[in-house]
Short mmCIF file of C-alpha atoms in Angstrom, two decimals:
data_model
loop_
_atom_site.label_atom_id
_atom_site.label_comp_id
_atom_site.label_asym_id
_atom_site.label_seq_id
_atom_site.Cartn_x
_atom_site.Cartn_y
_atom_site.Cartn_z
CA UNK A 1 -136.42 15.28 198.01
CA UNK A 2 -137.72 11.40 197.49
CA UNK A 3 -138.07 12.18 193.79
CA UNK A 4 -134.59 13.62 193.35
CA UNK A 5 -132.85 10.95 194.91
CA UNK A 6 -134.93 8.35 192.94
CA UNK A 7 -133.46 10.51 190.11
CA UNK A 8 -129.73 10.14 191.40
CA UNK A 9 -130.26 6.20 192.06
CA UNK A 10 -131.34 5.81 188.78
CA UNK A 11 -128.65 7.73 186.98
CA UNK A 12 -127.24 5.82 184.62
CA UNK A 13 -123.49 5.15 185.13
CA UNK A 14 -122.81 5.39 181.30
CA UNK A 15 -123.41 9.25 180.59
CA UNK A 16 -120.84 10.35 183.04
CA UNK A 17 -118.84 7.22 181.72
CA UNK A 18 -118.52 9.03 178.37
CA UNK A 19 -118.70 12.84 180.28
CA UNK A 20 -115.16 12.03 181.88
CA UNK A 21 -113.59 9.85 179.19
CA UNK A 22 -111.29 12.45 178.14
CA UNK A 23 -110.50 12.90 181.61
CA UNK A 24 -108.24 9.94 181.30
CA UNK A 25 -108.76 6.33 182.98
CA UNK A 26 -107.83 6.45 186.75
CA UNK A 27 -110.40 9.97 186.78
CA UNK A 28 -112.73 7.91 184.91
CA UNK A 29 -112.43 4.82 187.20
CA UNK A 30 -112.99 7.04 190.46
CA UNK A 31 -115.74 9.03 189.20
CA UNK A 32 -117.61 5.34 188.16
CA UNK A 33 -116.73 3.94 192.34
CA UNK A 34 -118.21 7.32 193.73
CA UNK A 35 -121.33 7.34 191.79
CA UNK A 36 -122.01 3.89 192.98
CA UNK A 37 -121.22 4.97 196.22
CA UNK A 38 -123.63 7.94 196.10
CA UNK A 39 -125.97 6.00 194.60
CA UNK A 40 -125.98 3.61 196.83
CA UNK A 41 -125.92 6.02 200.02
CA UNK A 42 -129.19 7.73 198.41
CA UNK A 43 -130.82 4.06 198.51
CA UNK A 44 -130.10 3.58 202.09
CA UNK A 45 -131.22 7.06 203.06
CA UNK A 46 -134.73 6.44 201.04
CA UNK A 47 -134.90 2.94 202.51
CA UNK A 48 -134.61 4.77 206.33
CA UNK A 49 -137.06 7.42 205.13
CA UNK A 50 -139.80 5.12 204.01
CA UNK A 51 -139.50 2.45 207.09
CA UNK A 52 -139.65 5.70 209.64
CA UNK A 53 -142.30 7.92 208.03
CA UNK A 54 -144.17 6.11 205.41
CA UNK A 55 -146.90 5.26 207.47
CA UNK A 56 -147.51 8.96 209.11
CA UNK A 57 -150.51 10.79 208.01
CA UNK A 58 -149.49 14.11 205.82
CA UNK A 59 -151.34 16.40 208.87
CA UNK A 60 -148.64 15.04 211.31
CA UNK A 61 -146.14 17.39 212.21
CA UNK A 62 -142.90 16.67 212.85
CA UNK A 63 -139.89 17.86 215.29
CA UNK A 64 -137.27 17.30 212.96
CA UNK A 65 -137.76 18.40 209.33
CA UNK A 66 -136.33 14.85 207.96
CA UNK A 67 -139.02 13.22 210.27
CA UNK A 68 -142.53 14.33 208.59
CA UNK A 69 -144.91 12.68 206.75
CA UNK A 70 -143.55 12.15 203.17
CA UNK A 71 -145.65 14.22 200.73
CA UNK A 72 -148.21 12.57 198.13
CA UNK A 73 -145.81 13.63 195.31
CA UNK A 74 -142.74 11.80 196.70
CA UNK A 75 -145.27 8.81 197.09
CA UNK A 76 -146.69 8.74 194.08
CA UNK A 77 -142.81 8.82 192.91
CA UNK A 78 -141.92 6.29 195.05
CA UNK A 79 -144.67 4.21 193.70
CA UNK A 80 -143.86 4.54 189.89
CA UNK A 81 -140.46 3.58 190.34
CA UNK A 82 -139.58 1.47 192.52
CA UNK A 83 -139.62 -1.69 190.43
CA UNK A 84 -138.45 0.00 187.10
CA UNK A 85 -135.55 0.65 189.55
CA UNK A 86 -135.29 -2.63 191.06
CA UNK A 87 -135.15 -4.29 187.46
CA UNK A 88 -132.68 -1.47 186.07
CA UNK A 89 -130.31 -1.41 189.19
CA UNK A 90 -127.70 -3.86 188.46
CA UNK A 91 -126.43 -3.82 192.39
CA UNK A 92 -127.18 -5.67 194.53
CA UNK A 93 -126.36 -3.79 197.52
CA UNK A 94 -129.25 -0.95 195.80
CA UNK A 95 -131.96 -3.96 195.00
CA UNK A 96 -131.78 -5.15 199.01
CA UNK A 97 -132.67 -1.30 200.35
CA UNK A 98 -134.99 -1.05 197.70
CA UNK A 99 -136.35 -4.31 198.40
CA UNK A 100 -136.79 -3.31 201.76
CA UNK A 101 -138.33 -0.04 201.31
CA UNK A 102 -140.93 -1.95 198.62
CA UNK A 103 -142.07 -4.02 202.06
CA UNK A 104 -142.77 -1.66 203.98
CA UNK A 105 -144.90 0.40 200.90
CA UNK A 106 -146.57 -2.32 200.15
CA UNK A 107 -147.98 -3.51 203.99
CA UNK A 108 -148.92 0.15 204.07
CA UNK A 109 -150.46 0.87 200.89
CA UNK A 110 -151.46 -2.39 199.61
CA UNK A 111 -154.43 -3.19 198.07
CA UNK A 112 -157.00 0.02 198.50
CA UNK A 113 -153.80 2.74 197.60
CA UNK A 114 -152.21 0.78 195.29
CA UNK A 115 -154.61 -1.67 193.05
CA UNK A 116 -152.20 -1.98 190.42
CA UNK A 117 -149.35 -3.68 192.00
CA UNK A 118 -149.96 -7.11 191.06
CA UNK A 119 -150.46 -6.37 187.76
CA UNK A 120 -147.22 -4.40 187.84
CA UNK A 121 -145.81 -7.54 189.17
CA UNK A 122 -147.17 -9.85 186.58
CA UNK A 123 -146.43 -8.07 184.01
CA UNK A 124 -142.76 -8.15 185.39
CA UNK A 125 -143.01 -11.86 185.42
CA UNK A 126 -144.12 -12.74 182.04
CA UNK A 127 -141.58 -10.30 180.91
CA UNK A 128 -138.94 -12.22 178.44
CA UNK A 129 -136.25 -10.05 179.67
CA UNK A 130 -134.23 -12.16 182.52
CA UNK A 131 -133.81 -8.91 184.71
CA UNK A 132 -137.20 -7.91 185.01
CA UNK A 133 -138.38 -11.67 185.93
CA UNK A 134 -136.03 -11.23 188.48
CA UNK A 135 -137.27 -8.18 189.67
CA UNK A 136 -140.92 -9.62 189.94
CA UNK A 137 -139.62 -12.31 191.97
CA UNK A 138 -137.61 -9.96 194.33
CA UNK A 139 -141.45 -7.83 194.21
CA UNK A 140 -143.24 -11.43 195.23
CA UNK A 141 -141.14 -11.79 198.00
CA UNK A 142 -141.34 -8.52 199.52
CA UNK A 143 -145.59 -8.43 198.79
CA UNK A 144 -145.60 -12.05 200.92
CA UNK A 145 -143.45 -10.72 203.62
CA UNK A 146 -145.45 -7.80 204.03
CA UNK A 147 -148.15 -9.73 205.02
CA UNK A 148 -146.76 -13.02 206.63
CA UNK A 149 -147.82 -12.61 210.62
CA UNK A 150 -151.03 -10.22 209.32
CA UNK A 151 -153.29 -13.46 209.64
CA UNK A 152 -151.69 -14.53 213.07
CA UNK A 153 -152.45 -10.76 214.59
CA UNK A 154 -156.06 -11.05 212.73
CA UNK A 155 -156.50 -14.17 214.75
CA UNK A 156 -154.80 -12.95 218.02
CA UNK A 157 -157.54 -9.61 217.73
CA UNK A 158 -160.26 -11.69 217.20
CA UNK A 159 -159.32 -13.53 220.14
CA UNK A 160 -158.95 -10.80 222.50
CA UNK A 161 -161.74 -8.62 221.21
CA UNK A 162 -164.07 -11.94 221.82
CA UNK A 163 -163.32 -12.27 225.55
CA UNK A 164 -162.92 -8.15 226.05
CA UNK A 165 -166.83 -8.29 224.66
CA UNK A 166 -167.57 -11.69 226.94
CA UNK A 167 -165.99 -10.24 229.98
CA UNK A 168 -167.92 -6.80 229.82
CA UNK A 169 -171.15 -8.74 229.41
CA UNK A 170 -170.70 -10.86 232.33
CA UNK A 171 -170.09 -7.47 234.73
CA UNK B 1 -151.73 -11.91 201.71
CA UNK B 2 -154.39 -14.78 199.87
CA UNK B 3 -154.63 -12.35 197.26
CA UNK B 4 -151.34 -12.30 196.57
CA UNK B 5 -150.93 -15.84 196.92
CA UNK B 6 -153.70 -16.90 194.10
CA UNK B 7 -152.58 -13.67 191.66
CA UNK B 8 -149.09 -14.77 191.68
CA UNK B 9 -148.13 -18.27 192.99
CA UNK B 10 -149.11 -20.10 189.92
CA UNK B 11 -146.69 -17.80 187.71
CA UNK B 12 -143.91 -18.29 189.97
CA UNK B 13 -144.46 -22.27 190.19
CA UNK B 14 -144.54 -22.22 186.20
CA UNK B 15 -141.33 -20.07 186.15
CA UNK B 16 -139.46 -21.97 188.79
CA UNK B 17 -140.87 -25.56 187.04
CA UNK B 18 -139.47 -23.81 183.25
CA UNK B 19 -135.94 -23.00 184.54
CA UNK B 20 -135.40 -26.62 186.10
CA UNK B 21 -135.79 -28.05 182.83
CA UNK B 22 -132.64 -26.27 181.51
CA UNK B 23 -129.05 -28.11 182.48
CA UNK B 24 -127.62 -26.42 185.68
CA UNK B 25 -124.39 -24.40 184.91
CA UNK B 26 -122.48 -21.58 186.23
CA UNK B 27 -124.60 -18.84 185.49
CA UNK B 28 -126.12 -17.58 189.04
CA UNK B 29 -129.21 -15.95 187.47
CA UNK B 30 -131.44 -19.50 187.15
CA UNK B 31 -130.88 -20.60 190.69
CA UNK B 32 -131.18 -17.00 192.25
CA UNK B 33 -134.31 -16.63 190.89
CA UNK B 34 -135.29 -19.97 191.76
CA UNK B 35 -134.03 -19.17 195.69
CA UNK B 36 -136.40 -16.24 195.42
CA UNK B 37 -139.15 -18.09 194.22
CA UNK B 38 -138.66 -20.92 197.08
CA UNK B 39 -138.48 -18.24 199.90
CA UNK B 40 -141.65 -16.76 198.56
CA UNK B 41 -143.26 -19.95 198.84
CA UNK B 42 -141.88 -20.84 202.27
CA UNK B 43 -143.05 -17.18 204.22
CA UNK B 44 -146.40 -17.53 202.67
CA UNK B 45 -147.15 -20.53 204.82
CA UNK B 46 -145.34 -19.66 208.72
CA UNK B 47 -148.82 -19.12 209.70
CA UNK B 48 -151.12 -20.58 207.54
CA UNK B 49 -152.04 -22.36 203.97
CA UNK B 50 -154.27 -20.59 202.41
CA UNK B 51 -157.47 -21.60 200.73
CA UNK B 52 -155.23 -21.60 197.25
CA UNK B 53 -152.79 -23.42 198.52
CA UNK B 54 -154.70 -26.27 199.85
CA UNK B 55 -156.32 -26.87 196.82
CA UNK B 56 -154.59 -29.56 194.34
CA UNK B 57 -153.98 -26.78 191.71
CA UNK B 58 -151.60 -25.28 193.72
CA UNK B 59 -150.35 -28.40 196.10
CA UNK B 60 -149.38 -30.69 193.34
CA UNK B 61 -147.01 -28.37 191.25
CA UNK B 62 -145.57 -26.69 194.23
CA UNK B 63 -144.90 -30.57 195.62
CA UNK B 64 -143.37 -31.75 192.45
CA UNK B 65 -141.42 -28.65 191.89
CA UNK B 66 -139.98 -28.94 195.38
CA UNK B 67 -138.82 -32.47 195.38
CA UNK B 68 -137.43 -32.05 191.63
CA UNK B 69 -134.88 -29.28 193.03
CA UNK B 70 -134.11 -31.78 196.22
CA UNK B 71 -133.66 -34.44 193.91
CA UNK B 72 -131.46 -32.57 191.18
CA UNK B 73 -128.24 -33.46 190.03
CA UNK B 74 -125.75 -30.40 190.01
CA UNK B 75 -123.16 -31.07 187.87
CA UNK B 76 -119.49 -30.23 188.99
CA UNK B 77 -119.14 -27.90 186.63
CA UNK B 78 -121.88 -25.51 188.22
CA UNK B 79 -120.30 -25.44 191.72
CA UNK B 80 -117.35 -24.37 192.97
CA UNK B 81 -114.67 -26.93 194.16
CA UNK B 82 -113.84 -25.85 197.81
CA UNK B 83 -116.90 -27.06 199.51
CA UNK B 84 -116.82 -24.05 201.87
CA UNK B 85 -117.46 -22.25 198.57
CA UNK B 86 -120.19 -24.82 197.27
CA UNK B 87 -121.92 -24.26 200.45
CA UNK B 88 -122.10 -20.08 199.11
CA UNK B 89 -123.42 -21.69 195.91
CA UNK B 90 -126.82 -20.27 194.82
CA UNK B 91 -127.45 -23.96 192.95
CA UNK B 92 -127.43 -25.44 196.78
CA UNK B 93 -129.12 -22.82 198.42
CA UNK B 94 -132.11 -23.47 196.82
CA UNK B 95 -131.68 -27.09 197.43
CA UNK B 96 -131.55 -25.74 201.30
CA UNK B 97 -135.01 -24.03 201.19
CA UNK B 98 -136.43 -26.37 198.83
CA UNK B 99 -135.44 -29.09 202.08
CA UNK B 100 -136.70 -25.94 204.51
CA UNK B 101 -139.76 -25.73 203.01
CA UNK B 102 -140.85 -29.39 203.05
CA UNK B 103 -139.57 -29.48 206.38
CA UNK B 104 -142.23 -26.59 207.29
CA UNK B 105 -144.96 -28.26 205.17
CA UNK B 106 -143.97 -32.06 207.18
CA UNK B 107 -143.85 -30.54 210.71
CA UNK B 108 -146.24 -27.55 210.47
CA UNK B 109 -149.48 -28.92 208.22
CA UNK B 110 -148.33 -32.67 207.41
CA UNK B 111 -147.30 -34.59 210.56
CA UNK B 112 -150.47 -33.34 212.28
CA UNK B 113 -152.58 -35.69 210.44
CA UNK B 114 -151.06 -38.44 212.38
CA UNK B 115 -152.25 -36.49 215.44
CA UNK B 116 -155.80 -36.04 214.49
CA UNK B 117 -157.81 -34.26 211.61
CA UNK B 118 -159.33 -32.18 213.97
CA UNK B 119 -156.03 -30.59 214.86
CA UNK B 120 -155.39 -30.13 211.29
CA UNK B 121 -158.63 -28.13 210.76
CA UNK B 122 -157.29 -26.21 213.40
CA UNK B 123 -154.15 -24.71 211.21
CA UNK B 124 -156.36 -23.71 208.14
CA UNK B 125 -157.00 -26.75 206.50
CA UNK B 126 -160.83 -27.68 206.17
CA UNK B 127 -161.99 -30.13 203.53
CA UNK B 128 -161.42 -33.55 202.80
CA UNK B 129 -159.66 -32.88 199.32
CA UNK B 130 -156.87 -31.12 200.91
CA UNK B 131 -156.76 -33.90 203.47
CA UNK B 132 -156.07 -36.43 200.82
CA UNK B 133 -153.32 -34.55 198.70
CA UNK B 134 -151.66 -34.10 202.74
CA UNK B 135 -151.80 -37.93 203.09
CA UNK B 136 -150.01 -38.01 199.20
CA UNK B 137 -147.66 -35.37 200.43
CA UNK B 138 -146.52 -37.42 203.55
CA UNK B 139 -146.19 -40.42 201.61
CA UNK B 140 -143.57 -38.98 199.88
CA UNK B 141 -141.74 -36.95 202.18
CA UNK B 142 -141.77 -40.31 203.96
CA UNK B 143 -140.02 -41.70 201.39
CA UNK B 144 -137.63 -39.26 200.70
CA UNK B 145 -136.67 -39.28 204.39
CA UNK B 146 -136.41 -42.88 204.36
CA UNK B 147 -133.77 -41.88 200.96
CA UNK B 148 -131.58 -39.81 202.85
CA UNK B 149 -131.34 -42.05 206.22
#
């Protein structure tokens, strides 16, 4: 399902552009606003998908079809092209979901599940084409908000796993 | 999260640093990038400073880079006219978190040192190098506060 809509989303506008073209203009026009829309409604829905269930284990089972795990296909999908998508999409309502959804991969799968990603994101940044520099800077961002409070909540468990071991001693 | 921050920070620094030395105009893509770059910096430190960026590698040309977009002359070409408008202006938006993030650095890391080192140590920052570049750093936000009032 994942993989499909990654498929609509990054549909390039231009082949139904020349598809409908002897459709006449206003046909043309519409076609062009709803396959934004679409597109843009299939970002969203990923971007829901990935902040619910990304993080469930593929044994969990689910109430609600839409609510499982997402399968290792669909991930490994999700991991190939997200930032080919995020340098190719030129909206930016699309770059903010996947932008969001990109977060939320990364402070799940980041570094043991997904050991290339800085490369990925290096290699975006030394790129000479001004899209894809600003698609490793969008990736930056989301990898350092991933993991902005993880040192505070490192330092709060310490904390509280020191005095939970102290206090059991002393009893 | 340190990982990150030594992999990628001293790319985005260089890119950021490269696209100030070209003329501001209307194009949005130079100063949107350079708004990314500055938030980057500013949510890697609400907690901490890493070990990277305490050392003078990664101080120094994150300092300079911020005070060059605080001190940079926007032409009124590159704006808009209404100032409601100039306010939506990517060109002064990364003016704003260049300010934001020497504010965080001044209150959160900097201003502490007038406190007591100890109390610095205390948010991350151990060794007597970093100290130094801090004191360099307060200098001249000092002085650039002392600019504005």
């Amino acid at each position: 399902m994942i993989t499909a809509l990654l498929q609509i989303i990054a549909s390039d506008n231009t082949d139904l552009y020349v598809l409908n073209a002897l459709n006449g203009p206003f046909h043309n026009l519409l076609t062009l606003r709803l396959l934004s829309a679409t597109r843009q409604a299939c970002s969203v829905w990923v971007k829901n998908r990935v902040s619910a269930t990304y993080t469930l284990d593929e044994a969990y089972v689910a109430t609600r079809s839409d609510r499982g795990p997402i399968v290792q296909s669909d991930r490994i999908a999700l991991k190939a092209n997200i930032l080919p998508l995020l340098s190719a999409s030129p909206s930016r309502s699309i770059n903010l979901q996947l932008a969001s959804a990109l977060k939320n991969m990364v402070a799940h799968d980041f570094p043991d599940r997904w050991p290339g990603l800085l490369d990925e994101i290096k290699r975006l940044l030394g790129s000479g084409n001004i899209r894809e520099v600003h698609a490793g800077c969008v990736a930056a961002l989301e990898a350092v908000r991933a993991f902005r409070y993880v040192c505070f909540f490192t330092l709060v468990y310490n904390v509280v796993h020191f005095f939970s071991g102290f206090v059991s001693s002393q009893m | 999260m340190p990982k990150v921050v030594s992999e990628l920070f001293p790319t985005l620094v260089a890119i950021a640093t490269n696209m100030l030395t070209t003329p501001p105009t209307q194009s949005q893509e130079i100063p949107t990038m350079l708004h990314l770059i500055l938030k980057t910096y500013k949510t890697s430190i609400v907690i901490n400073l890493s070990t990277h960026q305490q050392s003078a590698e990664s101080l120094v040309p994150w300092g300079q880079l911020l005070f060059n977009v605080v001190n940079l002359a926007i032409p009124k070409e590159a704006v808009p006219e209404d100032e409601e408008e100039r306010e939506q202006s990517e060109w002064w938006i990364a003016k704003k978190w260049a300010y934001a993030t020497l504010g965080r650095l001044f209150h959160r890391y900097v201003c502490v040192l007038s406190v007591r080192f100890l109390r610095c140590s205390n948010s991350g920052i151990t060794d007597s190098e970093t100290h130094l570049n801090f004191q360099l750093l307060c200098k001249q936000i000092t002085a650039l506060l002392r600019n504005i009032l």
